[in-house]
Coordinates of C-alpha atoms in Angstrom, one line a residue:
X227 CA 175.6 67.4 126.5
X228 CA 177.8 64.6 126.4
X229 CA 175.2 62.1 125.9
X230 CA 173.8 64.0 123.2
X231 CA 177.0 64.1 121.4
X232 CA 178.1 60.1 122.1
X233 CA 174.4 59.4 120.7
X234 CA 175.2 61.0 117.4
X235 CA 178.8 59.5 117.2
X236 CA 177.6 56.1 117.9
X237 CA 174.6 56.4 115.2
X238 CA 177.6 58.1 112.2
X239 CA 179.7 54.7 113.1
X240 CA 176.4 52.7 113.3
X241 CA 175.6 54.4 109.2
X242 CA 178.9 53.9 108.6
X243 CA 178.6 49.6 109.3
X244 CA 175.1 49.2 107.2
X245 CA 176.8 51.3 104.1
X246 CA 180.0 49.6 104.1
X247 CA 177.8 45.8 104.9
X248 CA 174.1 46.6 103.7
X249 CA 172.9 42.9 102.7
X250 CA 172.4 42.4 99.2
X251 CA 169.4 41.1 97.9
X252 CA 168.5 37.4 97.5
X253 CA 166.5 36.4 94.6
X254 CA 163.1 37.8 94.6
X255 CA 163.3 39.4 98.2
X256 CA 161.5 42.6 98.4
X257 CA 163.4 46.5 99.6
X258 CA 160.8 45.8 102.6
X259 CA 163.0 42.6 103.5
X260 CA 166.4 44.0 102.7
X261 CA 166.3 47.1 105.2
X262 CA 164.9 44.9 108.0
X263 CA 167.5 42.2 107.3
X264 CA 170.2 45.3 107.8
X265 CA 168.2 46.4 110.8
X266 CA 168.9 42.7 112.4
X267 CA 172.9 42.4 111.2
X268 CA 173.4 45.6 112.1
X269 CA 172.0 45.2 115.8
X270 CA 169.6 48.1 115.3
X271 CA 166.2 47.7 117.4
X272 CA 164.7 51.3 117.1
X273 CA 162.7 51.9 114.1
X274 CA 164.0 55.5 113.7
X275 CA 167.5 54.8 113.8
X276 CA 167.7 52.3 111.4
X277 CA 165.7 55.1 109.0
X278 CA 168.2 57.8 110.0
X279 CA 171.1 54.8 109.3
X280 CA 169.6 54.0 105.7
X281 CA 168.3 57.1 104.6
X282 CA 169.1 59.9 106.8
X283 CA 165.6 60.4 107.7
X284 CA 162.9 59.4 109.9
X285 CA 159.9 60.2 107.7
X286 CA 159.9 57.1 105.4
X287 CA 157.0 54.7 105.4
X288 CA 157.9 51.3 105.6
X289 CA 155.9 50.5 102.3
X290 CA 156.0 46.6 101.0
X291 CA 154.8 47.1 97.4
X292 CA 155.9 49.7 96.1
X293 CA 158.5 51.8 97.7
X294 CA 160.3 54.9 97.2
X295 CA 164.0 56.2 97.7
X296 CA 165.5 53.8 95.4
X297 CA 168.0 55.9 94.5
X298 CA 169.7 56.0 98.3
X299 CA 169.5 52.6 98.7
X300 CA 171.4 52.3 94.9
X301 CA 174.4 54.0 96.5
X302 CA 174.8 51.9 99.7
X303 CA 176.0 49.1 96.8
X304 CA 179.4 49.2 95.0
X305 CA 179.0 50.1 91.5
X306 CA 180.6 46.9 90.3
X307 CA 177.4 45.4 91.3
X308 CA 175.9 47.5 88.7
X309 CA 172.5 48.1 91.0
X310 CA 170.7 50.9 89.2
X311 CA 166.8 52.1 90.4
X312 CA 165.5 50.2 87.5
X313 CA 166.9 47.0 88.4
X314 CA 165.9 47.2 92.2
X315 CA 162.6 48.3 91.4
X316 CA 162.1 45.3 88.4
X317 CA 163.6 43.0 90.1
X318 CA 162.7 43.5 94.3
X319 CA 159.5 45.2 94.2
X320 CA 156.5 44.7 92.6
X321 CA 156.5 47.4 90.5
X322 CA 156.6 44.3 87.5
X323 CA 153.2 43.0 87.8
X324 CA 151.9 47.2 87.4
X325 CA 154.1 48.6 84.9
X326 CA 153.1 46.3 82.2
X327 CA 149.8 47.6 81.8
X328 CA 150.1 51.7 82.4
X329 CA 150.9 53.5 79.3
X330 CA 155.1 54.3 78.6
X331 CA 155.0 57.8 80.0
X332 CA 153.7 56.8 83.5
X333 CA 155.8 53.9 83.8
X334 CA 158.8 56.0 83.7
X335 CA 157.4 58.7 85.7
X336 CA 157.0 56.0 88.3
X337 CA 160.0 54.8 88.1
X338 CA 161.3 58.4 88.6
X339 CA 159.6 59.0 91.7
X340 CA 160.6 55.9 93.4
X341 CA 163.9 56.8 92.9
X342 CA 163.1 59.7 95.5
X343 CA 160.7 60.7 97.4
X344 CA 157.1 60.1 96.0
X345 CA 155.1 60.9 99.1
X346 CA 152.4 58.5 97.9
X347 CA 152.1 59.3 94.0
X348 CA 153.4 55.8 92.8
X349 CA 150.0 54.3 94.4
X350 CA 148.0 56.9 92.9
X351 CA 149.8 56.6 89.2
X352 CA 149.7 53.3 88.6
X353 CA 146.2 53.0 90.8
X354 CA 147.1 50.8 93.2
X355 CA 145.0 52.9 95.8
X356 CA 141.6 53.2 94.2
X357 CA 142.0 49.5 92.4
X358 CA 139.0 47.2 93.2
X359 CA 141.6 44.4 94.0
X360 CA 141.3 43.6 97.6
X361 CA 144.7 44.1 99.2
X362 CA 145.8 41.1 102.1
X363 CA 145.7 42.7 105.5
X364 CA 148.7 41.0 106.3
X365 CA 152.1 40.0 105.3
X366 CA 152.0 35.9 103.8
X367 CA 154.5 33.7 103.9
X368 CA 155.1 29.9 102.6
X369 CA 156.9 28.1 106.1
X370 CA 158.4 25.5 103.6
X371 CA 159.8 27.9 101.2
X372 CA 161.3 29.7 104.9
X373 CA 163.0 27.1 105.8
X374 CA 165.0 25.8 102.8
X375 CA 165.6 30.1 102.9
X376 CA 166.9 28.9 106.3
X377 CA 169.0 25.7 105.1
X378 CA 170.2 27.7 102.7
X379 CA 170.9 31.4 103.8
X380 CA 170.6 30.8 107.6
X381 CA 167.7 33.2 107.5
X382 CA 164.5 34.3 106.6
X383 CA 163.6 37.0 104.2
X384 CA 159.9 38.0 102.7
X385 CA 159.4 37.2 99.1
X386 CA 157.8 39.8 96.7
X387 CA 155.8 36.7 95.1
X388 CA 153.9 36.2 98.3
X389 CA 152.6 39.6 98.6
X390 CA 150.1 39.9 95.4
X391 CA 146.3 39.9 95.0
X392 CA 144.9 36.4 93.8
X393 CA 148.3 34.7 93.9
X394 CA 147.3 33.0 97.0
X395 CA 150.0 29.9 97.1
X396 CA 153.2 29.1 96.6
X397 CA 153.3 26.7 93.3
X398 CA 156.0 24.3 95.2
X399 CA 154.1 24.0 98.5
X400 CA 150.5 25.0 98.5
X401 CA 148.1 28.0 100.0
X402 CA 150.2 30.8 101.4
X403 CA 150.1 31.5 105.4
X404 CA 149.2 35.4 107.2
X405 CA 151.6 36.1 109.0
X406 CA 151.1 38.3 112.7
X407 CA 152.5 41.9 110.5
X408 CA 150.0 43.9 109.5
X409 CA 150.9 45.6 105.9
X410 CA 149.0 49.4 107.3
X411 CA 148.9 48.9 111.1
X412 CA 150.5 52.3 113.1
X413 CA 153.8 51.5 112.8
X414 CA 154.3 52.4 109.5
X415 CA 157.9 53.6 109.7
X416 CA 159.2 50.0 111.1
X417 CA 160.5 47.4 109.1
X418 CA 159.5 44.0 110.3
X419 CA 162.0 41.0 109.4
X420 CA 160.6 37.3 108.9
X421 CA 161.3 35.5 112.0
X422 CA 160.1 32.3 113.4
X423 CA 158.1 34.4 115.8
X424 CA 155.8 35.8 113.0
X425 CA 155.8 33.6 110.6
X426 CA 155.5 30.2 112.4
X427 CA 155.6 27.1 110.4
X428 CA 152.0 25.3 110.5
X429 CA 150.3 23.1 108.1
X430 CA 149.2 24.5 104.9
X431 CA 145.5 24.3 103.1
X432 CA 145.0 22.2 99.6
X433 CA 145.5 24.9 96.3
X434 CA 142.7 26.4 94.8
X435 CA 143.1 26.2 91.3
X436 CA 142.1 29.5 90.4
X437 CA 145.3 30.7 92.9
X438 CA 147.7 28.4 90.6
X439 CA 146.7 29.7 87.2
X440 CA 147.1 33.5 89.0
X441 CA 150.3 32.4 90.6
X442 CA 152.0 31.1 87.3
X443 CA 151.5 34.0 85.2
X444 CA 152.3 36.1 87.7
X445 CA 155.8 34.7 88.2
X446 CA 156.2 35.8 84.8
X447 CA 155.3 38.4 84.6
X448 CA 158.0 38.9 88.1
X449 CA 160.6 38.1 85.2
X450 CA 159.3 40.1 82.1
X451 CA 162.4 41.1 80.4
X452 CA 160.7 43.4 77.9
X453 CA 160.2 46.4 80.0
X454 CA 157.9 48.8 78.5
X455 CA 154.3 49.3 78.4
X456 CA 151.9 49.2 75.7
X457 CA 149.4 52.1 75.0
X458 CA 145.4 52.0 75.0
X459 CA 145.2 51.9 71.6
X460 CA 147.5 48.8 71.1
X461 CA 145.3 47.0 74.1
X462 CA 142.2 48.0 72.9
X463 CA 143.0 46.7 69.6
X464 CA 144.4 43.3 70.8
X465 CA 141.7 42.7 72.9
X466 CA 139.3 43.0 70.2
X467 CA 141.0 40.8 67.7
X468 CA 141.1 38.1 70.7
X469 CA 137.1 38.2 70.9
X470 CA 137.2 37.7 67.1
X471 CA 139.7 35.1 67.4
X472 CA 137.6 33.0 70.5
X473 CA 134.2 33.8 67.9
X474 CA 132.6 36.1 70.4
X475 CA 132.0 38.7 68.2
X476 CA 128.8 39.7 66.2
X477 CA 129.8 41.6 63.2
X478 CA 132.3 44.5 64.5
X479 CA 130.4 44.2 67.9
X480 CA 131.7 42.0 71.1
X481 CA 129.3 39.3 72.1
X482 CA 129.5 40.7 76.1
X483 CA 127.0 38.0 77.4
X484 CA 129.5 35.1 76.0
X485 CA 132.3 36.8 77.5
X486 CA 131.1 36.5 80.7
X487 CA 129.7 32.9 80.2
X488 CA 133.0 31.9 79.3
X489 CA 134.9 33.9 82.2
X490 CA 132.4 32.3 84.6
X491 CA 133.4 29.1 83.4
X492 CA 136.7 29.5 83.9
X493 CA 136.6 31.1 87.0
X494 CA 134.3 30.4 90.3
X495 CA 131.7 33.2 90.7
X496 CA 132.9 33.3 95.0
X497 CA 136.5 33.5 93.8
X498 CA 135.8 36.8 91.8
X499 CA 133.8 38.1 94.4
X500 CA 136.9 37.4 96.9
X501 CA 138.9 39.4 94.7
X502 CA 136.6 42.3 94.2
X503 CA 136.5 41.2 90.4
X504 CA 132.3 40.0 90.6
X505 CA 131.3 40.5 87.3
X506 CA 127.9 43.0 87.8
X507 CA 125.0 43.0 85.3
X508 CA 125.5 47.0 84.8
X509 CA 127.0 47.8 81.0
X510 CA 129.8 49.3 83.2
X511 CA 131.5 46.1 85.0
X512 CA 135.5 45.7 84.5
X513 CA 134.4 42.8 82.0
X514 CA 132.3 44.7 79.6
X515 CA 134.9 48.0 79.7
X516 CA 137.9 45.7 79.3
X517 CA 136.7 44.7 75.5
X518 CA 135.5 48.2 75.4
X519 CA 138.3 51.2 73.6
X520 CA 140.9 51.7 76.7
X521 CA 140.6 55.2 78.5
X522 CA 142.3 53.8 82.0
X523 CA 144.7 50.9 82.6
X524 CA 143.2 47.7 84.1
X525 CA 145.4 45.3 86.9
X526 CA 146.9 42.7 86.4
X527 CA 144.2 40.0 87.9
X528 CA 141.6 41.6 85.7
X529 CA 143.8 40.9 82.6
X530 CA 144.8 37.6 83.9
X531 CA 141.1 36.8 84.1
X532 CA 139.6 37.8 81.0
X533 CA 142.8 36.4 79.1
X534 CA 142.7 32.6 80.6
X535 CA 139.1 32.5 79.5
X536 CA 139.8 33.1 75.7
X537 CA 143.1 31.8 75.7
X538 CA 144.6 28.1 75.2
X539 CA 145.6 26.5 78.6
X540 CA 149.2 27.1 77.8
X541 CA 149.5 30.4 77.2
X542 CA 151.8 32.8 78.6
X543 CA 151.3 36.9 79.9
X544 CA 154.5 37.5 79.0
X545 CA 153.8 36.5 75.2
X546 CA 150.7 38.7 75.3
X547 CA 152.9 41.5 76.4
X548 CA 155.5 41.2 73.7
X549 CA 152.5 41.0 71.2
X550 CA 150.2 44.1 72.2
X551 CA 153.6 45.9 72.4
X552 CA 154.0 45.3 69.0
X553 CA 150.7 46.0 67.5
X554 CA 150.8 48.5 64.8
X555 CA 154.6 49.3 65.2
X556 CA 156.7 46.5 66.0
X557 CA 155.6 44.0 63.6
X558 CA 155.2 46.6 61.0
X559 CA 152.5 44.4 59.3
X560 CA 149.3 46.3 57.6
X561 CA 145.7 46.0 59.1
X562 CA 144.5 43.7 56.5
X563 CA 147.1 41.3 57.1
X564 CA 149.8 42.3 53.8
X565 CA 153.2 42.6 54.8
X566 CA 155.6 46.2 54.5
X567 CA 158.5 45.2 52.3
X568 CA 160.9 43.9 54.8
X569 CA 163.1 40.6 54.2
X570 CA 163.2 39.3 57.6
X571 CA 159.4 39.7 58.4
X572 CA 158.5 38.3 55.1
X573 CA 160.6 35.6 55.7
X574 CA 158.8 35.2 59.3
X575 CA 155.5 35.5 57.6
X576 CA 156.0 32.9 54.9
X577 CA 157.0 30.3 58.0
X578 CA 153.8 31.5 59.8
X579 CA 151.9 30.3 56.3
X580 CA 153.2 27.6 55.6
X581 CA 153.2 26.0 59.3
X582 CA 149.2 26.6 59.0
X583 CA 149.0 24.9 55.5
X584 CA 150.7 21.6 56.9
X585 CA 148.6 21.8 59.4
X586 CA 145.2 22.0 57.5
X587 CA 146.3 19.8 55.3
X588 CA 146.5 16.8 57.9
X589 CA 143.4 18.0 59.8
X590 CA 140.1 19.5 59.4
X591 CA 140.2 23.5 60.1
X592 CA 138.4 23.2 63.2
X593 CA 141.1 20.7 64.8
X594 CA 144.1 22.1 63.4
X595 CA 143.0 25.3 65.3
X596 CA 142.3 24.3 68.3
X597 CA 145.5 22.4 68.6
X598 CA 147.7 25.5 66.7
X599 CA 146.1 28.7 68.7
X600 CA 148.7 30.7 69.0
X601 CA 149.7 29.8 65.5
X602 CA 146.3 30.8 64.4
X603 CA 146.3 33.7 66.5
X604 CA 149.4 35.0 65.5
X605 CA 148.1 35.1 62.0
X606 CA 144.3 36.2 62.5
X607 CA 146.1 39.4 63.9
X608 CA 148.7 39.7 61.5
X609 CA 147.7 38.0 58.2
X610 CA 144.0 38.2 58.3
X611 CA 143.0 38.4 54.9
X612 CA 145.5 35.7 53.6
X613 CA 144.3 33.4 56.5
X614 CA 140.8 33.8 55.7
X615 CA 140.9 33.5 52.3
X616 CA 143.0 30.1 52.8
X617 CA 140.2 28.4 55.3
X618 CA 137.0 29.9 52.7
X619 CA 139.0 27.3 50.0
X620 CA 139.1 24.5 52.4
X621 CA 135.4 24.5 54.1
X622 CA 133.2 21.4 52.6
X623 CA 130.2 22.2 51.5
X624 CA 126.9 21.4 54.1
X625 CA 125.0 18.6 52.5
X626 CA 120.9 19.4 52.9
X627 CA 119.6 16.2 53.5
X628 CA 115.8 17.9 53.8
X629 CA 114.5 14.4 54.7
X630 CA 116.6 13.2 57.3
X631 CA 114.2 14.9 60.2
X632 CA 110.9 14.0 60.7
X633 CA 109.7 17.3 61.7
X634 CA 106.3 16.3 62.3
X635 CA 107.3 13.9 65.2
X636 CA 109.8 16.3 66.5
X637 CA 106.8 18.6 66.5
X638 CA 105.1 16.2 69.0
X639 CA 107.3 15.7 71.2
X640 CA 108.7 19.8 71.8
X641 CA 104.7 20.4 71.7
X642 CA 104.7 17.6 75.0
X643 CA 107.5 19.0 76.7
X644 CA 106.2 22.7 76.8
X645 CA 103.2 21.6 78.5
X646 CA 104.8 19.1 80.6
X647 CA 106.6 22.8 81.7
X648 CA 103.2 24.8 81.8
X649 CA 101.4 22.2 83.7
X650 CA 104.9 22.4 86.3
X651 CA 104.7 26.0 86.8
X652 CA 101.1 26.6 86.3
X653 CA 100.4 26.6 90.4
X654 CA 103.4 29.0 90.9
X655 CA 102.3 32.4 90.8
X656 CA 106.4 33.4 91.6
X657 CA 107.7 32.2 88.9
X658 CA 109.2 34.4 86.0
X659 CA 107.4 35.6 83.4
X660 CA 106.6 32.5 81.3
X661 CA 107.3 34.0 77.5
X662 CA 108.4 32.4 74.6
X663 CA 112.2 33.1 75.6
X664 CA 111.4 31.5 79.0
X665 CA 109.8 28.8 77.3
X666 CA 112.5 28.1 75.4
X667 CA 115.3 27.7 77.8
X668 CA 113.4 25.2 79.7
X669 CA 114.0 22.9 76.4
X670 CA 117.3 20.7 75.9
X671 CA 118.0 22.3 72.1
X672 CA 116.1 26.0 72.2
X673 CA 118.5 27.2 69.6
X674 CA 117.3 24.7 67.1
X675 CA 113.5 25.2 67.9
X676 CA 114.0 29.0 67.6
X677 CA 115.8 28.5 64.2
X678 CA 113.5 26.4 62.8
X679 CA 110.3 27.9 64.6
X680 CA 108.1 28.0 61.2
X681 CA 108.4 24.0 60.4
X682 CA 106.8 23.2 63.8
X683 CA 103.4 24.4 63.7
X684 CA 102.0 22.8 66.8
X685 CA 104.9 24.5 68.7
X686 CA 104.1 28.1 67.2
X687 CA 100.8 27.3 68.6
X688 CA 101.4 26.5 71.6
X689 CA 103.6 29.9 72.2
X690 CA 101.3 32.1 70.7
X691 CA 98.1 31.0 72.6
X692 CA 100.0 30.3 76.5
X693 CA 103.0 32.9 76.4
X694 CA 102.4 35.6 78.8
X695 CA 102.2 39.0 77.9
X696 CA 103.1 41.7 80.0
X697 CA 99.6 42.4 80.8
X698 CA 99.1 38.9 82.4
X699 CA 102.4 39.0 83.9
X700 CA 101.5 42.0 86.1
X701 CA 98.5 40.4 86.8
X702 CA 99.8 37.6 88.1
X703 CA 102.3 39.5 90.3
X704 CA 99.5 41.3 91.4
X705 CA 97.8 38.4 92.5
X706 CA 100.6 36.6 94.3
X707 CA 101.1 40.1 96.3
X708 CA 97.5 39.7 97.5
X709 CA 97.7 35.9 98.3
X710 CA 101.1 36.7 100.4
X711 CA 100.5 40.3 102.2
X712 CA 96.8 39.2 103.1
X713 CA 93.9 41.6 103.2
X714 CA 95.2 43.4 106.0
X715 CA 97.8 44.7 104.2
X716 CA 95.7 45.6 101.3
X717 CA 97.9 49.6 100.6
X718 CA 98.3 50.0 96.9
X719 CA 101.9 50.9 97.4
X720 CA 102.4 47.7 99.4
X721 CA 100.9 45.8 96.6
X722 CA 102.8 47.6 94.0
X723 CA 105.9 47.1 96.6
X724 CA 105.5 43.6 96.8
X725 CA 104.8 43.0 92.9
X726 CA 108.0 44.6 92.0
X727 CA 105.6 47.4 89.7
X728 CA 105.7 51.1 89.4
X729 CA 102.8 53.5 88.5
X730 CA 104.7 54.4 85.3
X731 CA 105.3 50.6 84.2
X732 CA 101.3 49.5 84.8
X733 CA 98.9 48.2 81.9
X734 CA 95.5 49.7 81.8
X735 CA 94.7 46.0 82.3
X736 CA 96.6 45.6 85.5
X737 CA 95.4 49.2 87.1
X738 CA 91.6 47.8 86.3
X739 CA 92.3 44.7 88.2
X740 CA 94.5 46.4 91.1
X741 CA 91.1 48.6 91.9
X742 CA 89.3 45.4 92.0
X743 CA 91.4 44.2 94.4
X744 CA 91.2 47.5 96.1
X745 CA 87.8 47.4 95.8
X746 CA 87.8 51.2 94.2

């Protein structure tokens, strides 16, 4: 009995100490930190006590991300430090790199339930648990960013910067380290401080540039002032105007296929895959849906992605924010681009114009775009109609010089290369249907044979008397099934199998010549 009772005296004077010297925060250390930092000042080694010290309970997770009972951990401070949830959440969590791109009324019932006890619904809301991002089994760490926290503090502390998807280096130092913690091993209620033990300092690998264009825009987005979120609408919206403005739209209707040319471009085709962002061929990938009218909220990588593609090198997340914020309501500008009688945006519209009229009038259109893209930007979406109406004055006329190709020779020579091709792939019975299409991306300009198809005569010739139909395609599927099965092998649904056909999809053709080679 006495024990029992010196036990709970010593852990009221043990809450006591961590209330009246919980550490504050250091710049950009995450919750997760701060509690095991008190754990080690404190003197506490037992996971449960230090829970029953902090929050006078034993049933909190230790979660990195995300976590919850905010609101406790606000009144350990004094209030002269002026620490509300809102501020520990935006500015030692990583609730910043989420919130952003959930709609207004979720972001502050997140914010709401991290100031209790969410049992898990933060995750869930903001769809962290069902995202296709591939969370790091471990804690990271940078060892030369721990020890100048070392020179400097005297000790170590996780960073919340070090802990997201895709930003996979520190932008002083290089690639980020695991360290021995596992993030959602079984001892979830323990807080694990950075030590030298588990987070040893060792050599670090060369950046990978996709890691540093991730890493940069997610450090500001870390220090997004503007703090609320945009809606569907206003994202579905921007993101259409920014295909229109990178000319990958056709009409009213996004150009999908150049979207992902470009994205692929940008980024390395493992790197997405890594990242659980590999664009699919389905009409249903992230890509395609992310240009599509918004119904759910995308991450954070997957807008960092599909912006860098379209965007100019220097641009910055934080300046999309602000802008798809104020689509429709904060700029108070019309659709087509006229302005809502208001001194202060006119007078910001009438700088906007007359920046882009000095700079077309020292450079072709095409330049002064591509060197002015927000500029240009800003007005496409705002000022359409005056902007467009501007650059229709200023195009030159095309001068048709109709006799400056020699079509006939040109005819020659695309006539030689297609059979140069057809003579290539002749032998291989594998190879892809040889149509015109195929035909035509085997030559170095196919978008200038295919537009001008009908002054090349010997080239129409050509495709019309050796481009396979689907007839001869099958047959020669059929026929390479044979040659490679054998006639041991000689099932119809092992042919079929082997031929990549179907029943359904056979020509009368190809069924006549698959009961040949059946032999009924």
């Amino acid at each position: 009995m006495f024990r029992s009772d010196f036990r709970c005296c010593l852990l009221v004077e043990v809450c006591k100490l961590i209330m009246l010297n919980f550490p504050l925060p250091y710049a950009d250390e995450l919750i997760y930190s701060v509690i095991a930092r008190a754990g080690v000042h404190m003197g506490v080694s037992s996971p449960k006590q230090l829970l029953d010290a902090v929050f006078a309970s034993r049933l909190v997770i230790a979660t990195v991300d995300l976590p919850n009972h905010l609101d406790r951990l606000r009144s350990l401070y004094p209030p002269g430090l002026r620490y509300s949830v809102e501020r520990l959440a935006y500015e030692h969590t990583l609730f910043p790199v989420y919130a952003p791109f959930t709609i207004e009324s979720r972001r502050k019932q997140c914010l709401k339930n991290m100031a209790a006890n969410s049992r898990g619904s933060i995750h869930l809301m903001l769809g962290v648990a069902a995202s296709r991002l591939k969370q790091s089994k471990y804690l990271r760490y940078c060892p030369l960013c721990l020890e100048r926290q070392l020179a400097e503090y005297g000790e170590y502390y996780w960073q919340r910067q070090w802990q997201i998807v895709g930003a996979d280096c520190c932008l002083d130092h290089g690639q980020l380290i695991e360290a021995s913690i596992n993030r959602h091993e079984h001892h979830r209620h323990q807080f694990f401080p950075a030590s030298p033990s588990i987070c040893p300092i060792s050599s670090q690998y060369s950046v990978v540039p996709s890691a540093i264009k991730v890493a940069r825009q997610v450090e500001r987005l870390l220090h997004h002032h503007n703090k609320s979120a945009a809606t569907f609408v206003q994202w579905s919206h921007y993101y259409h105007q920014l295909a229109g403005i990178a000319d990958c739209l056709a009409g009213r209707q996004v150009r999908h296929d150049v979207v992902r040319e470009r994205v692929l471009m940008h980024w390395p085709a493992y790197w997405l895959k890594t990242h659980g962002l590999a664009i699919s061929e389905t009409e249903t990938n992230w890509l395609r849906a992310i240009f599509r009218k918004h119904r759910n909220a995308f991450s954070y990588l997957e807008h960092i992605v599909a912006l860098d593609s379209l965007m100019p090198d220097n641009w910055k997340i934080d300046d999309v924010l602000a802008e798809v914020v104020s689509i429709r309501s904060g700029i108070c500008l019309l659709v087509t681009g006229a302005p809502i009688s208001d001194g202060n945006l006119n007078e910001k519209l009438s700088d906007k114009r007359a920046q882009w009229l000095a700079a077309i009038n020292q450079e072709n259109i095409k330049r002064a775009r591509s060197k002015n893209g927000a500029l240009y930007a800003w007005l496409y979406r705002h000022d359409r109609a005056w902007l467009l109406s501007v650059n229709s004055e200023l195009y030159l006329p095309s001068i048709r010089l109709t006799h400056r190709v020699d079509w006939q020779r040109r005819d020659f020579r695309i006539c030689r290369q297609l059979i140069k091709i057809r003579n290539a792939y002749k032998s291989l019975l594998e190879s892809p249907r040889q149509s015109r299409n195929w035909y035509l991306t085997k030559l170095d300009h196919s978008a200038m044979v295919e537009k001008n198809i009908r002054k090349l005569p010997l080239t129409m010739l050509f495709f019309n008397r050796y481009c396979e139909n689907v007839t001869d395609y099958q047959i020669r599927r059929l026929n390479f099934s044979l040659r490679c099965l054998g006639a041991e092998h000689q099932q119809r649904w092992r042919l079929l199998r082997s031929a990549g056909l179907s029943e359904e999809r056979l020509t009368q053709a190809a069924r006549s010549r698959l009961k040949e080679i059946l032999g009924h």
